[in-house]
Amino acid sequence: MSAMIAGGPVLAVRGLSMRFGGILAIDNLDFSAKTGEVTAVIGPNGAGKTTAFNCVTGFYKPTGGEITIGDEAGTLRIDRLPGHKIVSRARIARTFQNIRLFAGMTALENLLVAQHQALSGGGLLQLQGLVGLPAYRAAEQAAVEKAMGWLDRMGLAARANDEAGTLPYGLQRRLEIARAMCLDPRFLCLDEPAAGLNPRESAGLGADLRRLTEEDGIGVLLIEHDMSVVMNVSDKIVVLDYGRKIAEGTPREIRDNPKVIAAYLGEASGEAAARAKPTERPPARALLDIKRLNAGYGKVEVLHDLDLTVNQGEIVTLLGANGAGKSTLLRSLFGKPRPSSGEVMFGGRSIIGLPAHEVARLGIAHAPEGRRIMPKMTVLENLQIGAHLSDPRAFQADADKVFALFPRLAERRKQRAGTMSGGEQQMLAIGRALMQRPSLLLLDEPSLGLAPLVIKLIFDAIRDINETDGITILLVEQNATQALGIADRGYVLQTGRVVHAGPASTLLDMPEIRGAYLEGLGAAT
Amino acid sequence: MASGPSLETPARDHKALRNAGLAALLTLVLSIPFIGIRLDDSQGSNGLAFRPQWVAGLVVVVFVARLVLDQTGGLAAWRPRFPTGLKRGLRLEPPVSTILIALVLGLAFAFPLAPFASRYEIGLATSFLIYVMLGWGLNIVVGLAGLLDLGYVAFYAAGAYTFGLLSTHFGIGFWLALPLSGLAAATLGMLLGFPVLRLRGDYLAIVTLGFGEIIRIILLNWSDLTGGPNGISGIGRPSFFGLPFAATAPNGGTTFSKLFGLPFSPLHRLAWLYYVILALALLTLAFTSRLRRLPIGRAWEALREDEIACQALGLNPTVIKLTAFSLGAMLGGLAGCFFAAKQGFISPESFTFSESAIILAIVVLGGMGNQLGVVIAAAVLVGLPELGRSFAEYRMLVFGMAMVLIMIWRPGGLISGRSPSIRADLSRFKATGPEVAP
Ligand SMILES: Nc1ncnc2c1ncn2[C@@H]1O[C@H](COP(=O)(O)OP(=O)(O)OP(=O)(O)O)[C@@H](O)[C@H]1O
Ligand SMILES: [Mg+2]
């Protein structure tokens, strides 16, 4: 890997604008990024961050402005290159907000696809490979070496032969970075790489990013809502709001910038833990009662003899590292995967073996990880789908409630859901689950990909629907501090087993939990 | 917003009654025109006869059946369940698999020599192998690259007609025409690919369907060149390294049987055809399995998994799709060339849409992308109609039912699950364990 070049290539964006019909997603944006540095792009949901990346990496043709990459050899207009040439000519690689791995292929294969150019040698090398000549075999050997090198660096080497789609979320994100690095980029654009990671994992990721810039000398462009990561690793931060740049500067400057605080950060972070605890409730009957549950995918057992209870009217939070089995537990309530043994009682009735739609009909709503909205339907239609089981007369009132919670959805009720920003889609997924008027709401990482200001709103809203509407909530979160802040009780899962359980306040104070899930790089200093 | 779930049983009975009532009503509405009214042909004048008792009977049957179904847990409960082990792909380990492969190959080679192998058996095996080859060819396009192609038969036809024309007009022999047919089909695939590969999924399927029909209609109507519906006859037969299969050679030369001092038998020619297609099929197998392990094969699969990610990695989707399309077409063309040689006569009737459908069914039924699956599915699809002969007019019904049942039994195809194109040697890394790096 090449040594860092002082004053190396510069990626420059000048006067960039991007319009989608009536929406001006980016408005006259200027910024630049250097190799050897981390340049963060932050801003509220729908501010235009991903759109800016899409322009830089050739997925969108900007409506106006220019994007160039310049070094000693001259400057290159990126916005005039066809999309697939950007990687080879400008050497800019990227990852996606909603992970785009080749899910059915192994981790190693994913990295080999990235080396397609080098391995096919304009087709000639492949012809040699077809007849089994050693030249190809040598090239393949080298490509595998390189791939294994990157897998090793991202802590994935032992999973090289596993299908990418079966890896836990956090590892998938790392795999996507490893795959991008196999392209030997000068600039790496990362769209929310820390989403879905717990604070400790995010800290590890931050260290990896620093290493990429300092040791490998590449320039990292980083979109991220996790401020502990942004503030700790960035050299420079660009803040967008409504498609415009509202601030630019060092982490210190940005943190104290009143405009940024008002639009994006909200008041000083870390106050959630100090929130008043919900009052103790009288012991209620168990709404969801899980006993000795075992479940897994094929031969891989994920959940082992798991016991968990959610009482009527409670908020219960489920914590644990990536791959601990939290999402699997939620999904197994819907029979996917089907539990291999154990007992799941809901409202006094066994729901094991019931088809998913029957479970939903009993009153369990699931806002799954990864959103799963209907991309071709409008926002309003998505909400209608969510409401199809509940009383049509209540639709308007319920929709208004959702719109009050997420004004963005009201603004965009006619937009096709698939074209919304990642955070906007997350709002929609939560909104749709609320429209089901469930008696038990399963939320899988609701704060994923949301701006800090919105996260606070979400947690307030969760407590609100719990208190005023009496909806019982089972909440999976990486954002442990805030989750425990509103929960009555919590469970900590480790490799499919419950390792801690108890009242939220007790868990908050347990040193081993603080160490594992609450503290990352430390509070943003 | 909500209270506890309502779980009382009376509500359920009530629901069952309502469901049954609805089903019965639907039956009533549907059965009046279809069953309740009959067109009577009484002495030349047509009259309508009403059969209320039929309708009533049917409605009662449906009502009761629906109630019973509800009580027994619905249709879902009748879905066959299989041990999870069966659902994963068959994975044969090296010693077993090598022995198995050797055994199958040995059987395949010895088959025409077996005493029971008559004209019928050899012919059936030959057409089975043609389908296997077509299946493997289409598998590149549908199974690996994920492009739904409903007009594959067009390339098969292109290969067949290329040979037919070359043979009848220029007297070019099978072995020379074989690569030319492949080339012609691949070119056609390329030409078709350019405009349509921007389309995705359903749209691509419709366009390829149309393309297949256009080719057939051209063959049907361009009578000067293709002979129209009469087709092309008198296509040259493949010779045994220049020796014809005949009782007497045309101009005094030796024939195959004379050379080996065998009494002449028409079976020789059939057996030779069988060996030719066996060789072609094995070549296809070797070719496609190699391709899958090359960058282009992985690019196909990557394209099937996520086209946008491919673009981000600098792959040009159009080029990759084109290679899949044209290589698939080439294999179809080769099979077509063989088909023309085997029949000695071709006409547009052999290249209808149903042929495309059967080849596609072989790929889907076998389990997308799986080569062994294709073999088994081809055996099922070629063998079933033959076994079904005893059912006479119900033959196609049995055939269709069998396909539906197979898909219910194994939704992912006969052999689902994919084996990686390359495996990393993890011995160096096991020490670190599967933990996330700190
Ligand atoms: N293809 C499109 N068609 C219409 N509108 C779009 C399209 N893509 C993005 N938008 C809109 O442009 C705005 C900017 O979206 P973008 O994805 O860039 O936001 P973002 O800053 O990445 O937000 P987040 O933090 O939620 O990911 C959003 O309001 C989005 O709805
Ligand atoms: Mg985004």
PDB file of N, CA, C and O in Angstrom, chain A residues 356-392:
ATOM      1  N   ALA A 356     -47.044 -16.218   9.797  1.00  0.00           N
ATOM      2  CA  ALA A 356     -46.710 -14.849  10.194  1.00  0.00           C
ATOM      3  C   ALA A 356     -47.927 -13.927  10.211  1.00  0.00           C
ATOM      4  O   ALA A 356     -48.103 -13.117  11.123  1.00  0.00           O
ATOM      5  N   HIS A 357     -48.810 -14.066   9.194  1.00  0.00           N
ATOM      6  CA  HIS A 357     -49.924 -13.118   9.154  1.00  0.00           C
ATOM      7  C   HIS A 357     -50.904 -13.354  10.291  1.00  0.00           C
ATOM      8  O   HIS A 357     -51.565 -12.433  10.755  1.00  0.00           O
ATOM      9  N   GLU A 358     -50.981 -14.607  10.757  1.00  0.00           N
ATOM     10  CA  GLU A 358     -51.853 -14.882  11.910  1.00  0.00           C
ATOM     11  C   GLU A 358     -51.288 -14.213  13.162  1.00  0.00           C
ATOM     12  O   GLU A 358     -52.030 -13.673  13.982  1.00  0.00           O
ATOM     13  N   VAL A 359     -49.972 -14.261  13.304  1.00  0.00           N
ATOM     14  CA  VAL A 359     -49.339 -13.652  14.461  1.00  0.00           C
ATOM     15  C   VAL A 359     -49.604 -12.148  14.445  1.00  0.00           C
ATOM     16  O   VAL A 359     -49.949 -11.550  15.463  1.00  0.00           O
ATOM     17  N   ALA A 360     -49.469 -11.549  13.259  1.00  0.00           N
ATOM     18  CA  ALA A 360     -49.716 -10.112  13.141  1.00  0.00           C
ATOM     19  C   ALA A 360     -51.155  -9.812  13.517  1.00  0.00           C
ATOM     20  O   ALA A 360     -51.461  -8.829  14.192  1.00  0.00           O
ATOM     21  N   ARG A 361     -52.063 -10.706  13.128  1.00  0.00           N
ATOM     22  CA  ARG A 361     -53.476 -10.487  13.398  1.00  0.00           C
ATOM     23  C   ARG A 361     -53.785 -10.534  14.887  1.00  0.00           C
ATOM     24  O   ARG A 361     -54.710  -9.906  15.365  1.00  0.00           O
ATOM     25  N   LEU A 362     -52.963 -11.302  15.624  1.00  0.00           N
ATOM     26  CA  LEU A 362     -53.170 -11.368  17.068  1.00  0.00           C
ATOM     27  C   LEU A 362     -52.753 -10.075  17.754  1.00  0.00           C
ATOM     28  O   LEU A 362     -53.034  -9.872  18.927  1.00  0.00           O
ATOM     29  N   GLY A 363     -52.020  -9.216  17.035  1.00  0.00           N
ATOM     30  CA  GLY A 363     -51.682  -7.934  17.636  1.00  0.00           C
ATOM     31  C   GLY A 363     -50.204  -7.715  17.870  1.00  0.00           C
ATOM     32  O   GLY A 363     -49.817  -6.887  18.689  1.00  0.00           O
ATOM     33  N   ILE A 364     -49.362  -8.445  17.161  1.00  0.00           N
ATOM     34  CA  ILE A 364     -47.928  -8.175  17.273  1.00  0.00           C
ATOM     35  C   ILE A 364     -47.491  -7.454  16.001  1.00  0.00           C
ATOM     36  O   ILE A 364     -47.727  -7.932  14.898  1.00  0.00           O
ATOM     37  N   ALA A 365     -46.869  -6.307  16.171  1.00  0.00           N
ATOM     38  CA  ALA A 365     -46.350  -5.586  15.011  1.00  0.00           C
ATOM     39  C   ALA A 365     -44.832  -5.586  15.081  1.00  0.00           C
ATOM     40  O   ALA A 365     -44.255  -5.534  16.155  1.00  0.00           O
ATOM     41  N   HIS A 366     -44.221  -5.646  13.939  1.00  0.00           N
ATOM     42  CA  HIS A 366     -42.773  -5.777  13.874  1.00  0.00           C
ATOM     43  C   HIS A 366     -42.228  -4.696  12.949  1.00  0.00           C
ATOM     44  O   HIS A 366     -42.610  -4.647  11.786  1.00  0.00           O
ATOM     45  N   ALA A 367     -41.372  -3.816  13.455  1.00  0.00           N
ATOM     46  CA  ALA A 367     -40.669  -2.868  12.585  1.00  0.00           C
ATOM     47  C   ALA A 367     -39.276  -3.433  12.412  1.00  0.00           C
ATOM     48  O   ALA A 367     -38.424  -3.247  13.259  1.00  0.00           O
ATOM     49  N   PRO A 368     -39.077  -4.188  11.335  1.00  0.00           N
ATOM     50  CA  PRO A 368     -37.850  -4.967  11.251  1.00  0.00           C
ATOM     51  C   PRO A 368     -36.624  -4.121  10.965  1.00  0.00           C
ATOM     52  O   PRO A 368     -36.719  -2.998  10.458  1.00  0.00           O
ATOM     53  N   GLU A 369     -35.492  -4.678  11.306  1.00  0.00           N
ATOM     54  CA  GLU A 369     -34.208  -4.079  10.967  1.00  0.00           C
ATOM     55  C   GLU A 369     -34.119  -4.025   9.444  1.00  0.00           C
ATOM     56  O   GLU A 369     -34.577  -4.918   8.755  1.00  0.00           O
ATOM     57  N   GLY A 370     -33.547  -2.964   8.927  1.00  0.00           N
ATOM     58  CA  GLY A 370     -33.389  -2.905   7.471  1.00  0.00           C
ATOM     59  C   GLY A 370     -34.656  -2.443   6.778  1.00  0.00           C
ATOM     60  O   GLY A 370     -34.820  -2.593   5.591  1.00  0.00           O
ATOM     61  N   ARG A 371     -35.597  -1.939   7.544  1.00  0.00           N
ATOM     62  CA  ARG A 371     -36.738  -1.168   7.013  1.00  0.00           C
ATOM     63  C   ARG A 371     -37.820  -1.946   6.307  1.00  0.00           C
ATOM     64  O   ARG A 371     -38.959  -1.897   6.698  1.00  0.00           O
ATOM     65  N   ARG A 372     -37.509  -2.684   5.237  1.00  0.00           N
ATOM     66  CA  ARG A 372     -38.540  -3.479   4.578  1.00  0.00           C
ATOM     67  C   ARG A 372     -39.815  -2.713   4.265  1.00  0.00           C
ATOM     68  O   ARG A 372     -40.913  -3.167   4.522  1.00  0.00           O
ATOM     69  N   ILE A 373     -39.671  -1.532   3.753  1.00  0.00           N
ATOM     70  CA  ILE A 373     -40.851  -0.815   3.310  1.00  0.00           C
ATOM     71  C   ILE A 373     -41.163  -1.253   1.884  1.00  0.00           C
ATOM     72  O   ILE A 373     -40.370  -1.940   1.261  1.00  0.00           O
ATOM     73  N   MET A 374     -42.330  -0.857   1.367  1.00  0.00           N
ATOM     74  CA  MET A 374     -42.655  -1.205  -0.019  1.00  0.00           C
ATOM     75  C   MET A 374     -42.119  -0.080  -0.905  1.00  0.00           C
ATOM     76  O   MET A 374     -42.712   1.005  -0.945  1.00  0.00           O
ATOM     77  N   PRO A 375     -41.015  -0.311  -1.602  1.00  0.00           N
ATOM     78  CA  PRO A 375     -40.297   0.809  -2.237  1.00  0.00           C
ATOM     79  C   PRO A 375     -41.061   1.485  -3.367  1.00  0.00           C
ATOM     80  O   PRO A 375     -40.896   2.669  -3.595  1.00  0.00           O
ATOM     81  N   LYS A 376     -41.932   0.743  -4.060  1.00  0.00           N
ATOM     82  CA  LYS A 376     -42.577   1.344  -5.222  1.00  0.00           C
ATOM     83  C   LYS A 376     -43.877   2.053  -4.854  1.00  0.00           C
ATOM     84  O   LYS A 376     -44.501   2.689  -5.688  1.00  0.00           O
ATOM     85  N   MET A 377     -44.303   1.915  -3.614  1.00  0.00           N
ATOM     86  CA  MET A 377     -45.549   2.545  -3.209  1.00  0.00           C
ATOM     87  C   MET A 377     -45.239   3.856  -2.495  1.00  0.00           C
ATOM     88  O   MET A 377     -44.146   4.059  -1.994  1.00  0.00           O
ATOM     89  N   THR A 378     -46.224   4.717  -2.445  1.00  0.00           N
ATOM     90  CA  THR A 378     -45.978   6.016  -1.818  1.00  0.00           C
ATOM     91  C   THR A 378     -45.972   5.865  -0.301  1.00  0.00           C
ATOM     92  O   THR A 378     -46.356   4.832   0.238  1.00  0.00           O
ATOM     93  N   VAL A 379     -45.552   6.944   0.353  1.00  0.00           N
ATOM     94  CA  VAL A 379     -45.520   6.960   1.805  1.00  0.00           C
ATOM     95  C   VAL A 379     -46.905   6.655   2.372  1.00  0.00           C
ATOM     96  O   VAL A 379     -47.068   5.800   3.239  1.00  0.00           O
ATOM     97  N   LEU A 380     -47.907   7.339   1.814  1.00  0.00           N
ATOM     98  CA  LEU A 380     -49.255   7.158   2.330  1.00  0.00           C
ATOM     99  C   LEU A 380     -49.730   5.718   2.125  1.00  0.00           C
ATOM    100  O   LEU A 380     -50.318   5.104   3.018  1.00  0.00           O
ATOM    101  N   GLU A 381     -49.441   5.167   0.963  1.00  0.00           N
ATOM    102  CA  GLU A 381     -49.849   3.783   0.691  1.00  0.00           C
ATOM    103  C   GLU A 381     -49.170   2.815   1.653  1.00  0.00           C
ATOM    104  O   GLU A 381     -49.780   1.843   2.110  1.00  0.00           O
ATOM    105  N   ASN A 382     -47.928   3.090   1.980  1.00  0.00           N
ATOM    106  CA  ASN A 382     -47.244   2.247   2.949  1.00  0.00           C
ATOM    107  C   ASN A 382     -47.955   2.278   4.293  1.00  0.00           C
ATOM    108  O   ASN A 382     -48.111   1.250   4.946  1.00  0.00           O
ATOM    109  N   LEU A 383     -48.391   3.459   4.695  1.00  0.00           N
ATOM    110  CA  LEU A 383     -49.100   3.562   5.963  1.00  0.00           C
ATOM    111  C   LEU A 383     -50.437   2.828   5.884  1.00  0.00           C
ATOM    112  O   LEU A 383     -50.874   2.191   6.835  1.00  0.00           O
ATOM    113  N   GLN A 384     -51.076   2.897   4.715  1.00  0.00           N
ATOM    114  CA  GLN A 384     -52.362   2.201   4.557  1.00  0.00           C
ATOM    115  C   GLN A 384     -52.181   0.695   4.679  1.00  0.00           C
ATOM    116  O   GLN A 384     -52.991   0.007   5.294  1.00  0.00           O
ATOM    117  N   ILE A 385     -51.085   0.196   4.107  1.00  0.00           N
ATOM    118  CA  ILE A 385     -50.793  -1.231   4.243  1.00  0.00           C
ATOM    119  C   ILE A 385     -50.680  -1.601   5.710  1.00  0.00           C
ATOM    120  O   ILE A 385     -51.206  -2.602   6.175  1.00  0.00           O
ATOM    121  N   GLY A 386     -49.976  -0.744   6.462  1.00  0.00           N
ATOM    122  CA  GLY A 386     -49.803  -1.012   7.881  1.00  0.00           C
ATOM    123  C   GLY A 386     -51.136  -1.058   8.596  1.00  0.00           C
ATOM    124  O   GLY A 386     -51.325  -1.818   9.534  1.00  0.00           O
ATOM    125  N   ALA A 387     -52.083  -0.249   8.122  1.00  0.00           N
ATOM    126  CA  ALA A 387     -53.351  -0.112   8.835  1.00  0.00           C
ATOM    127  C   ALA A 387     -54.398  -1.110   8.373  1.00  0.00           C
ATOM    128  O   ALA A 387     -55.519  -1.084   8.852  1.00  0.00           O
ATOM    129  N   HIS A 388     -54.046  -2.016   7.447  1.00  0.00           N
ATOM    130  CA  HIS A 388     -55.128  -2.772   6.820  1.00  0.00           C
ATOM    131  C   HIS A 388     -55.852  -3.704   7.773  1.00  0.00           C
ATOM    132  O   HIS A 388     -56.953  -4.145   7.491  1.00  0.00           O
ATOM    133  N   LEU A 389     -55.236  -3.968   8.927  1.00  0.00           N
ATOM    134  CA  LEU A 389     -55.921  -4.831   9.882  1.00  0.00           C
ATOM    135  C   LEU A 389     -56.760  -4.033  10.873  1.00  0.00           C
ATOM    136  O   LEU A 389     -57.607  -4.577  11.557  1.00  0.00           O
ATOM    137  N   SER A 390     -56.458  -2.745  10.983  1.00  0.00           N
ATOM    138  CA  SER A 390     -57.158  -2.010  12.036  1.00  0.00           C
ATOM    139  C   SER A 390     -58.391  -1.298  11.474  1.00  0.00           C
ATOM    140  O   SER A 390     -58.615  -1.258  10.271  1.00  0.00           O
ATOM    141  N   ASP A 391     -59.120  -0.716  12.352  1.00  0.00           N
ATOM    142  CA  ASP A 391     -60.385  -0.078  12.017  1.00  0.00           C
ATOM    143  C   ASP A 391     -60.177   1.080  11.033  1.00  0.00           C
ATOM    144  O   ASP A 391     -59.448   2.022  11.325  1.00  0.00           O
ATOM    145  N   PRO A 392     -60.806   1.031   9.853  1.00  0.00           N
ATOM    146  CA  PRO A 392     -60.581   2.084   8.869  1.00  0.00           C
ATOM    147  C   PRO A 392     -60.978   3.472   9.375  1.00  0.00           C
ATOM    148  O   PRO A 392     -60.414   4.471   8.935  1.00  0.00           O
TER     149      PRO A 392
END
